[in-house]
mmCIF file of C-alpha atoms and ligand atoms in Angstrom:
data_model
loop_
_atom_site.group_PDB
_atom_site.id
_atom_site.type_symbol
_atom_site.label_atom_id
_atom_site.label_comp_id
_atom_site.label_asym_id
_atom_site.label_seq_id
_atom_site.Cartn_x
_atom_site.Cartn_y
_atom_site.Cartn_z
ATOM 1 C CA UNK A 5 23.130 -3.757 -5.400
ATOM 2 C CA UNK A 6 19.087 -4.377 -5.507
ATOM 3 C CA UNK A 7 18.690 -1.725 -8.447
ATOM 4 C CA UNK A 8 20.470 -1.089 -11.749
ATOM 5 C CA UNK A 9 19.463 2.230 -13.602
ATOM 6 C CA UNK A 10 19.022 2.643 -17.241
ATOM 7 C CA UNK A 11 17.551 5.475 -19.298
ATOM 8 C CA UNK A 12 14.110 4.240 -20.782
ATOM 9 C CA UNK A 13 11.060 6.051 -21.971
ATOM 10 C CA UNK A 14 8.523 6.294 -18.711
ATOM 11 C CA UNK A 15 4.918 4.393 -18.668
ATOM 12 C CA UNK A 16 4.141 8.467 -17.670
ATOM 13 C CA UNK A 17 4.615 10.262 -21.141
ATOM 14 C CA UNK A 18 4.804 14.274 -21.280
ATOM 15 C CA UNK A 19 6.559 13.734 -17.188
ATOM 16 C CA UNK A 20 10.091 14.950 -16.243
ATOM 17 C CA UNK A 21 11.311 11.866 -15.553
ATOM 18 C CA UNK A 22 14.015 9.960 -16.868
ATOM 19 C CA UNK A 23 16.187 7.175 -14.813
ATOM 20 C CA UNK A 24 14.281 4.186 -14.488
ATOM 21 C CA UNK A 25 15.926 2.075 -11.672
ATOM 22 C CA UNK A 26 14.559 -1.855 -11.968
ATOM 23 C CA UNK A 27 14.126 -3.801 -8.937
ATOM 24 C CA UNK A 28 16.771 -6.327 -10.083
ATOM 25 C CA UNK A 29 15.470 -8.242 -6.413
ATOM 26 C CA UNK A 30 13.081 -10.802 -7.872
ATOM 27 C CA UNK A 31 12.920 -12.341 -11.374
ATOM 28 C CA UNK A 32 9.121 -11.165 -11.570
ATOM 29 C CA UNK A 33 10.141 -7.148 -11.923
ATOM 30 C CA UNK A 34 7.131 -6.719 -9.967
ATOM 31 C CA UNK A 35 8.120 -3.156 -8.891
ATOM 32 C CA UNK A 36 9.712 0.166 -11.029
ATOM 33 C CA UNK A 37 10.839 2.768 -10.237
ATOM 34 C CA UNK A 38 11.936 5.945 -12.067
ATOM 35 C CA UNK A 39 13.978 9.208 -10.363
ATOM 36 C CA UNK A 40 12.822 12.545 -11.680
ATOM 37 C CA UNK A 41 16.017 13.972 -12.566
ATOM 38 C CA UNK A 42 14.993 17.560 -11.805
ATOM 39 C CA UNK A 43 13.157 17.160 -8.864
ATOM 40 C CA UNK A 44 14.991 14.260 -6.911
ATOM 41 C CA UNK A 45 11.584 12.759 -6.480
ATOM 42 C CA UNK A 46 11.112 8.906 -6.973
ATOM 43 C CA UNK A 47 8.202 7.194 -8.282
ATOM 44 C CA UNK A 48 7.621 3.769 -7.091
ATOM 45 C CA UNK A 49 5.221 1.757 -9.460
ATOM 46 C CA UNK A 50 3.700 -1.852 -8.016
ATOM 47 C CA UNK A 51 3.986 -3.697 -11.422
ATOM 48 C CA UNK A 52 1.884 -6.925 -10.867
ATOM 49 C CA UNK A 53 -0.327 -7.801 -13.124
ATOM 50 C CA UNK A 54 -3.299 -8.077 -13.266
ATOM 51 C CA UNK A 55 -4.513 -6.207 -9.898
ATOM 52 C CA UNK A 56 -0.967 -5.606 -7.812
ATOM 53 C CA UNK A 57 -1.992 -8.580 -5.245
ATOM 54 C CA UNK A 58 0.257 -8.435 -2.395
ATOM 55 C CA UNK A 59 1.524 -11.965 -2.124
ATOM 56 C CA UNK A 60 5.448 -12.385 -0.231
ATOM 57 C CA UNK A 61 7.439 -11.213 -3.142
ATOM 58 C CA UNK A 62 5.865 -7.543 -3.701
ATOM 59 C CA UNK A 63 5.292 -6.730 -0.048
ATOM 60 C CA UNK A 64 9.275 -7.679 0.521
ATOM 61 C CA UNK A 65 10.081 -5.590 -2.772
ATOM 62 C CA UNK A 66 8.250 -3.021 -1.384
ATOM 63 C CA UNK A 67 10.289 -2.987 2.174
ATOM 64 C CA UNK A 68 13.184 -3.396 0.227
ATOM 65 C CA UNK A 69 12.930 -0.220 -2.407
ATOM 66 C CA UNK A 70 11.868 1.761 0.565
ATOM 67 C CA UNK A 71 15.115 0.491 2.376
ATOM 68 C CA UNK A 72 17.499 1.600 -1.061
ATOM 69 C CA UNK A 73 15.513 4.648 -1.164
ATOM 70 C CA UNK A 74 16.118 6.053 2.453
ATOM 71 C CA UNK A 75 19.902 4.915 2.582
ATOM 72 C CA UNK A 76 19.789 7.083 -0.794
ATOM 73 C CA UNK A 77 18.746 9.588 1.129
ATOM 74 C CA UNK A 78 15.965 10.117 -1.806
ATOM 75 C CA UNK A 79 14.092 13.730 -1.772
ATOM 76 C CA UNK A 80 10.368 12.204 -1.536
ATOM 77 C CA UNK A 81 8.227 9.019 -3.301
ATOM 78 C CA UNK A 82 5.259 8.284 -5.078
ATOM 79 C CA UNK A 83 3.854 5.365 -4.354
ATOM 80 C CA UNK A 84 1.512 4.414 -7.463
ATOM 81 C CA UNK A 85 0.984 1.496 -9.781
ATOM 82 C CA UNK A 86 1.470 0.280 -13.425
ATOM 83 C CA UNK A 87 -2.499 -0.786 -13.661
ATOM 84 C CA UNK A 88 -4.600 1.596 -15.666
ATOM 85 C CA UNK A 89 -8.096 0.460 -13.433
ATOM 86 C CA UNK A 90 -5.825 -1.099 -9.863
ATOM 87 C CA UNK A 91 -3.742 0.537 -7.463
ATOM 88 C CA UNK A 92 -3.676 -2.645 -4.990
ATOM 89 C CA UNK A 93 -6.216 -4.953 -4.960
ATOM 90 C CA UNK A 94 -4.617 -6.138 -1.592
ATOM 91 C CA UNK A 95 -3.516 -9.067 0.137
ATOM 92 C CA UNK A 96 -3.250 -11.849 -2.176
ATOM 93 C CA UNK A 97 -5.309 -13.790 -0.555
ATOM 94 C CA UNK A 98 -4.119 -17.065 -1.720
ATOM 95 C CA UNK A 99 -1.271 -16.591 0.823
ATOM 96 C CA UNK A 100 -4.524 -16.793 2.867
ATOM 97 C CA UNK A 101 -6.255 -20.003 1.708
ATOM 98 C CA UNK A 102 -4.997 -23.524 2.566
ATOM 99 C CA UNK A 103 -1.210 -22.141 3.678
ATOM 100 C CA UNK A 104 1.659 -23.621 4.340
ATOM 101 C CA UNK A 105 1.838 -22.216 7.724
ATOM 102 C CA UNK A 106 5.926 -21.661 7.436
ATOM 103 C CA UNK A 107 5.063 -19.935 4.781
ATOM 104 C CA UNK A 108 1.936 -17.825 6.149
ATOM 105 C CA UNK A 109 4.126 -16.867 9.439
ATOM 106 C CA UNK A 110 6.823 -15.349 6.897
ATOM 107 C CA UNK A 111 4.343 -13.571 4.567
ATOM 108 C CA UNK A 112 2.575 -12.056 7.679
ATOM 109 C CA UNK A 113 6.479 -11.070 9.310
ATOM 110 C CA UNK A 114 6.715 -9.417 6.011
ATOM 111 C CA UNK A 115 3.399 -7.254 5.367
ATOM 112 C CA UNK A 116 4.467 -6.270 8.890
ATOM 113 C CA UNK A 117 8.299 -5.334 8.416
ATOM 114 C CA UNK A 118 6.336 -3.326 4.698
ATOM 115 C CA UNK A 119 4.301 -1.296 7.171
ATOM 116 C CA UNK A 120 7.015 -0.718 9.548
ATOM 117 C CA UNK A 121 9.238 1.041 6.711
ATOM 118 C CA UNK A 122 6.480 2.867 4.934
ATOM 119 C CA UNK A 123 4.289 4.032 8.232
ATOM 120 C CA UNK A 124 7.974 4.732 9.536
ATOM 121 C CA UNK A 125 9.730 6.210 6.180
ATOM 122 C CA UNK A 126 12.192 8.867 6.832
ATOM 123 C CA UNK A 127 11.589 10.278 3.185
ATOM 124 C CA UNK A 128 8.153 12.490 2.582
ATOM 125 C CA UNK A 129 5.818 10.241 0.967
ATOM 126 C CA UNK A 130 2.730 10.516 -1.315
ATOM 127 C CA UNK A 131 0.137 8.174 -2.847
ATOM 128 C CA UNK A 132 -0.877 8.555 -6.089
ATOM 129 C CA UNK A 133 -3.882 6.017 -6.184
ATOM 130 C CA UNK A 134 -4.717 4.973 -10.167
ATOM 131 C CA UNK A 135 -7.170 2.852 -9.640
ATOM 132 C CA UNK A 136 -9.239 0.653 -6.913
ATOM 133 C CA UNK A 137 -7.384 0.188 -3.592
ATOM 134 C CA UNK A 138 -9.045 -1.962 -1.286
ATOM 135 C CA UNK A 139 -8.040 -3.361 2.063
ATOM 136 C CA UNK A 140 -4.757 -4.416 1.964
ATOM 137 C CA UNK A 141 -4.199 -1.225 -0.782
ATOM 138 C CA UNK A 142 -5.681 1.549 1.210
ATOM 139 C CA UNK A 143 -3.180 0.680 4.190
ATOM 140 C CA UNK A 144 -0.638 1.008 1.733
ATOM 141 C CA UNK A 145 -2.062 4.724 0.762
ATOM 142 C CA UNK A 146 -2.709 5.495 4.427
ATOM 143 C CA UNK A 147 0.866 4.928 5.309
ATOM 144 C CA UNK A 148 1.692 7.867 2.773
ATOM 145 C CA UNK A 149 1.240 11.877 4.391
ATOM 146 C CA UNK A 150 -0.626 12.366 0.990
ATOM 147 C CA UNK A 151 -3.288 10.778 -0.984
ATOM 148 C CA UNK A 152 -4.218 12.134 -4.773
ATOM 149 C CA UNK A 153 -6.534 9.645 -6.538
ATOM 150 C CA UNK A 154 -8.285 9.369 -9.830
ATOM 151 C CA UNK A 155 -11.975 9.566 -10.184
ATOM 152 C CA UNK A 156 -14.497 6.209 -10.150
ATOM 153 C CA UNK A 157 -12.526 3.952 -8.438
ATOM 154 C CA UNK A 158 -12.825 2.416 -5.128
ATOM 155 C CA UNK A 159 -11.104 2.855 -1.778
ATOM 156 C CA UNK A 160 -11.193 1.470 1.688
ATOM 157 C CA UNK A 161 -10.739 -1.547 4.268
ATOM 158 C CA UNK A 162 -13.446 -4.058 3.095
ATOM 159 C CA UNK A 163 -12.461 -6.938 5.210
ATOM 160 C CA UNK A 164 -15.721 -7.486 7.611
ATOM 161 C CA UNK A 165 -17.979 -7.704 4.587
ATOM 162 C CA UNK A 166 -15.826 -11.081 3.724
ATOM 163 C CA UNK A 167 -15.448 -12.097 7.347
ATOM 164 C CA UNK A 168 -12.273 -10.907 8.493
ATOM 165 C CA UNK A 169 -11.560 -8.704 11.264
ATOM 166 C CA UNK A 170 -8.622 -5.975 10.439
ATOM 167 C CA UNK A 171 -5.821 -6.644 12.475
ATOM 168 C CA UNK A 172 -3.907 -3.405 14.157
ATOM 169 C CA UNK A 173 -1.570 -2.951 11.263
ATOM 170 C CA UNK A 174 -4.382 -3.432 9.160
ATOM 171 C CA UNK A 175 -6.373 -0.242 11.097
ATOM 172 C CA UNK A 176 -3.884 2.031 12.533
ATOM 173 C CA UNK A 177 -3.269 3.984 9.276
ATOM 174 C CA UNK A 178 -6.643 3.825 9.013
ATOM 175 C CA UNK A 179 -7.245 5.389 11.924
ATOM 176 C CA UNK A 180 -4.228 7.844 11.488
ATOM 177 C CA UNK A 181 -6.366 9.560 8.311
ATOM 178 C CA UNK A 182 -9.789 9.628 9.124
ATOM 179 C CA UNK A 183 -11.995 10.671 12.375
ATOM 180 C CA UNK A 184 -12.497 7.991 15.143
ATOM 181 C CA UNK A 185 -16.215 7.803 14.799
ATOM 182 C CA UNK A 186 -15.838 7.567 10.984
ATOM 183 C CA UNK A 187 -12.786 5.331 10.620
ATOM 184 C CA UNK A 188 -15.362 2.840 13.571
ATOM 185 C CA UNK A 189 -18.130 2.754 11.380
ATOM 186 C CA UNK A 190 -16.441 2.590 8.100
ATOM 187 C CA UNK A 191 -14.193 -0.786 9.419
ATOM 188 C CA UNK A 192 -17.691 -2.453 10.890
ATOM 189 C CA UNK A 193 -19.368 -1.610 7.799
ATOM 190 C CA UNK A 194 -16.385 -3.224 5.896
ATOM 191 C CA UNK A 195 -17.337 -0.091 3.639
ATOM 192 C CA UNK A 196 -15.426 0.721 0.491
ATOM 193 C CA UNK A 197 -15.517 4.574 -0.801
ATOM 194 C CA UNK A 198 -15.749 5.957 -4.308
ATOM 195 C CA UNK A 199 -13.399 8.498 -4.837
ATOM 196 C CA UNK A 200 -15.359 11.492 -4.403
ATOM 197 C CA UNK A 201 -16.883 10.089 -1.243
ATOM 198 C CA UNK A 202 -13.275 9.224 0.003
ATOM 199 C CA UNK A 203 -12.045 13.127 -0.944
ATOM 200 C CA UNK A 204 -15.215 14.274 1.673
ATOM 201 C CA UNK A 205 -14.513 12.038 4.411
ATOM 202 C CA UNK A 206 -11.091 12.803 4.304
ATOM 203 C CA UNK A 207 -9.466 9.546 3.639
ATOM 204 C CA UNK A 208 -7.642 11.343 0.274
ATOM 205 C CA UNK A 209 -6.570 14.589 0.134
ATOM 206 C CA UNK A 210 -7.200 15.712 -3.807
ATOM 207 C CA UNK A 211 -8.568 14.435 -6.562
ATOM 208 C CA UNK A 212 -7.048 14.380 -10.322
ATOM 209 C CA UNK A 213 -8.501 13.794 -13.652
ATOM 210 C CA UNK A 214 -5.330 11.875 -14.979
ATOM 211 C CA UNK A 215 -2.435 10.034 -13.843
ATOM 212 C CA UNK A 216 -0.448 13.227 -14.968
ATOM 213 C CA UNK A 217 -2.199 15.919 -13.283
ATOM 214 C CA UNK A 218 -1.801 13.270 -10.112
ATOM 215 C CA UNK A 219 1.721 13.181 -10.588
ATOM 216 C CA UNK A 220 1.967 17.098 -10.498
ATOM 217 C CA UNK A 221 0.000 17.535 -7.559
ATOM 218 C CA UNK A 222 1.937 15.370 -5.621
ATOM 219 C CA UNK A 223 4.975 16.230 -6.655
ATOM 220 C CA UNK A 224 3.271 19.483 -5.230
ATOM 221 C CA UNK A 225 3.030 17.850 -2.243
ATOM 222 C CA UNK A 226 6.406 16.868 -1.385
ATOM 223 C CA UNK A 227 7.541 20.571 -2.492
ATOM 224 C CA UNK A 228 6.169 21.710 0.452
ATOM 225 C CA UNK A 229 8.851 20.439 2.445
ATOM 226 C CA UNK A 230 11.734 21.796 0.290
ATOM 227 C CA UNK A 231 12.557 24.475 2.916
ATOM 228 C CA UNK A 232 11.940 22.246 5.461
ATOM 229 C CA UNK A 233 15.204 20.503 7.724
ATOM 230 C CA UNK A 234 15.152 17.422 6.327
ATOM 231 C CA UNK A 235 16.016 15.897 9.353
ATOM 232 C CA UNK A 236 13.640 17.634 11.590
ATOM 233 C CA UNK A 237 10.855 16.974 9.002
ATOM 234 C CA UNK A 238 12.067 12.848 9.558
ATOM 235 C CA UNK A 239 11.949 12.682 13.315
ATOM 236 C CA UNK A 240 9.458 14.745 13.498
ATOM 237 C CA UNK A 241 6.895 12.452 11.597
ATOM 238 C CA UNK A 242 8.443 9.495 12.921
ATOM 239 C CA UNK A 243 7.663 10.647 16.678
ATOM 240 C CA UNK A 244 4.363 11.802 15.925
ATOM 241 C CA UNK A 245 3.566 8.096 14.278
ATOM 242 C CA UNK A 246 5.963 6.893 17.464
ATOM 243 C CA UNK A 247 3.531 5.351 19.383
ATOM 244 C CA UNK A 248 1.999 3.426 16.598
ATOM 245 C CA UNK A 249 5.107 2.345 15.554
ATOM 246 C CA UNK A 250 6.139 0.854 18.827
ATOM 247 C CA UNK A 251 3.112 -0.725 19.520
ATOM 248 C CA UNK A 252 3.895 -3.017 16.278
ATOM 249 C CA UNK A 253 7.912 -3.201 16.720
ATOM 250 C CA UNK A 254 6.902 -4.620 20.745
ATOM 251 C CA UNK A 255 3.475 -6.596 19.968
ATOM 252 C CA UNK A 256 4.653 -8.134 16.466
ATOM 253 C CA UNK A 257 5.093 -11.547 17.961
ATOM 254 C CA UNK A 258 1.632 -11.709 19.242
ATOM 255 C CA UNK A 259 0.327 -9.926 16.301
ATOM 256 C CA UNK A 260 2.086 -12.929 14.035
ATOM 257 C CA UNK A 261 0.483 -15.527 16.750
ATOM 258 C CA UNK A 262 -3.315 -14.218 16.697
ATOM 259 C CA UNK A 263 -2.779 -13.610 13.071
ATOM 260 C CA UNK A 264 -1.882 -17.150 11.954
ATOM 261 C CA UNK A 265 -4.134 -18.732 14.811
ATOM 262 C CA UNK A 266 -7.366 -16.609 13.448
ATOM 263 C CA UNK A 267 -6.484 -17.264 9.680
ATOM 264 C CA UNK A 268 -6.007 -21.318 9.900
ATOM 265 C CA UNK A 269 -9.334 -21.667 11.531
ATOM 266 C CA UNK A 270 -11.641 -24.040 9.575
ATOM 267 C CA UNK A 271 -14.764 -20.825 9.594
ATOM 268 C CA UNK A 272 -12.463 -18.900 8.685
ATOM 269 C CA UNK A 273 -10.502 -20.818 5.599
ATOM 270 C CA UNK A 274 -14.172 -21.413 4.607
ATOM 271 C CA UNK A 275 -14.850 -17.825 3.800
ATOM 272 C CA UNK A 276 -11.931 -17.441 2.446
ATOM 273 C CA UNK A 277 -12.072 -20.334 -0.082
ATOM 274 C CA UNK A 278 -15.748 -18.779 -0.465
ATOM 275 C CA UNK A 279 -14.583 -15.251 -1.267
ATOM 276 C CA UNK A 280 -12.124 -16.537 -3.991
ATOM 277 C CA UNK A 281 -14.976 -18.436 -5.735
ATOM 278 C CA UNK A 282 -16.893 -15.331 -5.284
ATOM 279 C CA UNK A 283 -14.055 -13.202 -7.350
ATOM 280 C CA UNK A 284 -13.356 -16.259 -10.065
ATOM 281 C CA UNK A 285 -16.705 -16.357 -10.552
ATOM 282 C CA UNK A 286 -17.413 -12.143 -10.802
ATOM 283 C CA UNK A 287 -17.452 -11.556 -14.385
ATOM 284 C CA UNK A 288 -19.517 -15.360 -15.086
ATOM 285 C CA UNK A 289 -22.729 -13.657 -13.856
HETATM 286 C C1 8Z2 B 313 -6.557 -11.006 14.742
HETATM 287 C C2 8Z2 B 313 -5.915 -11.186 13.432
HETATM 288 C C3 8Z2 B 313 -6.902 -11.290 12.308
HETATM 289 C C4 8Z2 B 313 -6.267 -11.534 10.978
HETATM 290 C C5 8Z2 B 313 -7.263 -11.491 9.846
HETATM 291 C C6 8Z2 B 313 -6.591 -11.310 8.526
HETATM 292 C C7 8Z2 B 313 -6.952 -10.004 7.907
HETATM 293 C C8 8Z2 B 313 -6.005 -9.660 6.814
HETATM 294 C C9 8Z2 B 313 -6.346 -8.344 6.196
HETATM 295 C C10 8Z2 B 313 -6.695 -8.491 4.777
HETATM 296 C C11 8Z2 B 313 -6.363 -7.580 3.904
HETATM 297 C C12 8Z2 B 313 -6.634 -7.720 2.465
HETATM 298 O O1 8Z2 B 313 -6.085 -7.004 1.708
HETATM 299 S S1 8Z2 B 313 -7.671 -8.945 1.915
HETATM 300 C C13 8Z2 B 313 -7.925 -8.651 0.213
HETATM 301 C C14 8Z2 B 313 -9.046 -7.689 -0.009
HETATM 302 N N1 8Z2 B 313 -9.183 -7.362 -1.399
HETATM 303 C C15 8Z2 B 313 -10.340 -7.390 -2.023
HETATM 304 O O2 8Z2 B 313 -11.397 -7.672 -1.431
HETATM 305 C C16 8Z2 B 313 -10.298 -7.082 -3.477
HETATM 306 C C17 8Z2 B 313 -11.043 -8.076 -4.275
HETATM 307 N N2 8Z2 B 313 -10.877 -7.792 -5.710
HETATM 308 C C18 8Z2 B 313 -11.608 -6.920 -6.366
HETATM 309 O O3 8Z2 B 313 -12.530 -6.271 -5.835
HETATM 310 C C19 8Z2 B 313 -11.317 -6.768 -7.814
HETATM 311 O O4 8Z2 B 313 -10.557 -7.896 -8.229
HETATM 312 C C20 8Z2 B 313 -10.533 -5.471 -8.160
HETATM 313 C C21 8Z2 B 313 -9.284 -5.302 -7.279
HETATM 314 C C22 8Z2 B 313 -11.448 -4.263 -8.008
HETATM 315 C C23 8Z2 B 313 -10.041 -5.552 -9.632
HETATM 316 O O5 8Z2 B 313 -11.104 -5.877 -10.481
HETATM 317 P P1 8Z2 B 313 -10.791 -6.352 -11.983
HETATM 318 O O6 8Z2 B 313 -12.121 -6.522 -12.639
HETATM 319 O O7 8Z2 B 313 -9.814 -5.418 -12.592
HETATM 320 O O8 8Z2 B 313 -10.025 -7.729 -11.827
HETATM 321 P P2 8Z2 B 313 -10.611 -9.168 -11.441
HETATM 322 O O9 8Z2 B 313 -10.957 -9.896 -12.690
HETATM 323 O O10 8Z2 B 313 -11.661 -9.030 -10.394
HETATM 324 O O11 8Z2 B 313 -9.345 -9.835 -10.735
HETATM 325 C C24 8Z2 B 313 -8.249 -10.363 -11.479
HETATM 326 C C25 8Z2 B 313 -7.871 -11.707 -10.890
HETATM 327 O O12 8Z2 B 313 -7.417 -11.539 -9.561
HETATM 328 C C26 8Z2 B 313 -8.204 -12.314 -8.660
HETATM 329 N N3 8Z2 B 313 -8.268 -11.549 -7.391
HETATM 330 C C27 8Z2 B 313 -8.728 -10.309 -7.229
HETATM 331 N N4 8Z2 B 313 -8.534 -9.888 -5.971
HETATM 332 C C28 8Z2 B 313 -7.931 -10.907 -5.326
HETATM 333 C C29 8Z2 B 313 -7.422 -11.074 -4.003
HETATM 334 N N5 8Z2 B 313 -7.485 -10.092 -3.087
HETATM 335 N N6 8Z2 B 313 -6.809 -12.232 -3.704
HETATM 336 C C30 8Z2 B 313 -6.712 -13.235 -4.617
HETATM 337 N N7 8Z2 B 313 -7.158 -13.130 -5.870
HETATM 338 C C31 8Z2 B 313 -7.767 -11.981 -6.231
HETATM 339 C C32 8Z2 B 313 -9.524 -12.497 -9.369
HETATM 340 O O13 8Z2 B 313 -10.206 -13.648 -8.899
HETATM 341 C C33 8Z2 B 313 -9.043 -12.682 -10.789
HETATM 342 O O14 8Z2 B 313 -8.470 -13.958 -10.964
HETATM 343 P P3 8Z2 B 313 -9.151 -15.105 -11.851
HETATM 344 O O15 8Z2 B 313 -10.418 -15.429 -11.148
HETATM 345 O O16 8Z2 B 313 -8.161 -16.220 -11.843
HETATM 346 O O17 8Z2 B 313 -9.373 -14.484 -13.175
#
């Protein structure tokens, strides 16, 4: 059993909710989540601190609570975080910098298997984004159907302004949200959107002034599909994403390759090891 369920206050006061089920998976508790009682809804919280980086142990306790979730045959998720400023601030990219390559090979076969069950998820999901969400973040939120975020924070795939180029899982979400043409320029530009700038483009679907009023209107969200077959509504999605999905499940061998090849070269540790100066040294200036 991965989760154990006891009653708790929630980090969400004045909400419905009242099981909290603890990932029990990794000693770090770096993931919560709590069942809305009345709704059957599940809120999945990324829980850490300080900025949600995805090294090995979050991305596989996020595969994993998606896993428990479906075999629960859970109702819908929100996918949101524990930060009051971060939803994701991405790909740890320590896994990144000077890896053990073992080690590299299994945290890319993992961010793949995450995107795999959350592009793929047989249960209605929605993002509620609580802070900034770049890169590695915003393909988390793409992989939801719906995207509610809070005001004055940050959201997009930033990697070309550090020197990396987006790998397909990395754009394909991406792509899934926005226009082409947009989607292009936005990736080349390594561009990050605020959050009213992300709500015209497209890339989020509603904005809130709270983590509340987020809540509600995805809960909204995932109400919409309350008349709806549940397991027409499933195939359905998971057809129309099909192709995507395939492409990874056939290619992930070669994606794991030109991944590990392109991240151990020496240009390309040396931005790395740049960019993490660059963020140590942020709040020095
Ligand atoms: C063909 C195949 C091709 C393959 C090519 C490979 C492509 C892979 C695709 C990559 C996807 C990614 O997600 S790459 C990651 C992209 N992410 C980013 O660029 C986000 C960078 N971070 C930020 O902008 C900010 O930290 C932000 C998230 C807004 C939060 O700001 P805050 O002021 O709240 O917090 P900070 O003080 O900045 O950060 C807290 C600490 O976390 C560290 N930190 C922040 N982000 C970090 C990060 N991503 N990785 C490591 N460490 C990070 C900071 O240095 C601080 O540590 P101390 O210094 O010790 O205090």
């Amino acid at each position: 059993m991965f989760f154990q369920i006891t009653k708790a206050a929630t980090p969400l006061t004045g909400c419905r909710r009242q099981l909290i089920l603890r990932s029990l998976s990794s000693s770090t508790n770096n993931i919560q989540i709590e069942v809305d009682n009345k709704t059957g809804f599940a809120t999945v919280s990324m829980n850490r601190p300080p900025v949600n980086l995805l090294n090995l142990e979050l991305i596989n306790s996020l595969t994993r609570s998606m896993k428990e979730m479906e075999q629960n045959k859970s109702r819908g998720i929100i996918l949101t975080s524990t930060s009051n400023s971060v939803f994701s601030g991405g790909l740890d990219i320590k896994e990144l910098y000077r890896p053990d390559v073992q080690r590299l090979r299994e945290f890319w076969t993992a961010f793949q298997d995450m995107w795999l069950a959350w592009y793929g998820s047989a249960v209605p999901t929605a993002a509620l984004i609580n802070g900034h969400s770049p890169a590695g973040g915003c393909v988390l939120a793409t992989c939801c159907e719906y995207r509610v975020m809070l005001p004055k924070f940050t959201i997009g795939l930033n990697e070309a302004k550090f020197g990396l180029v987006p790998p397909p899982v990395v754009r394909i979400s991406f792509k899934n949200v926005l226009p082409l043409r947009i989607a292009e320029l936005a990736l080349c530009q390594g561009k990050l959107f605020t959050s009213n700038d992300a709500l015209n483009i497209g890339l989020i679907d509603e904005l809130a002034k709270t983590k509340e009023e987020g809540y509600e209107k995805c809960v909204k969200f995932l109400q919409t599909f309350r008349k709806v077959d549940p397991v027409a509504r499933s195939l359905t999605k998971q057809q129309f994403r099909g192709k995507d999905l395939d492409d990874l499940r056939k290619g992930k061998q070669k994606d794991l390759n030109d991944f590990v090849e392109h991240v151990t070269q020496d240009d390309i540790q040396m931005r790395l090891g740049l960019y993490l100066e660059q963020l140590h040294n942020r709040k020095k200036k």
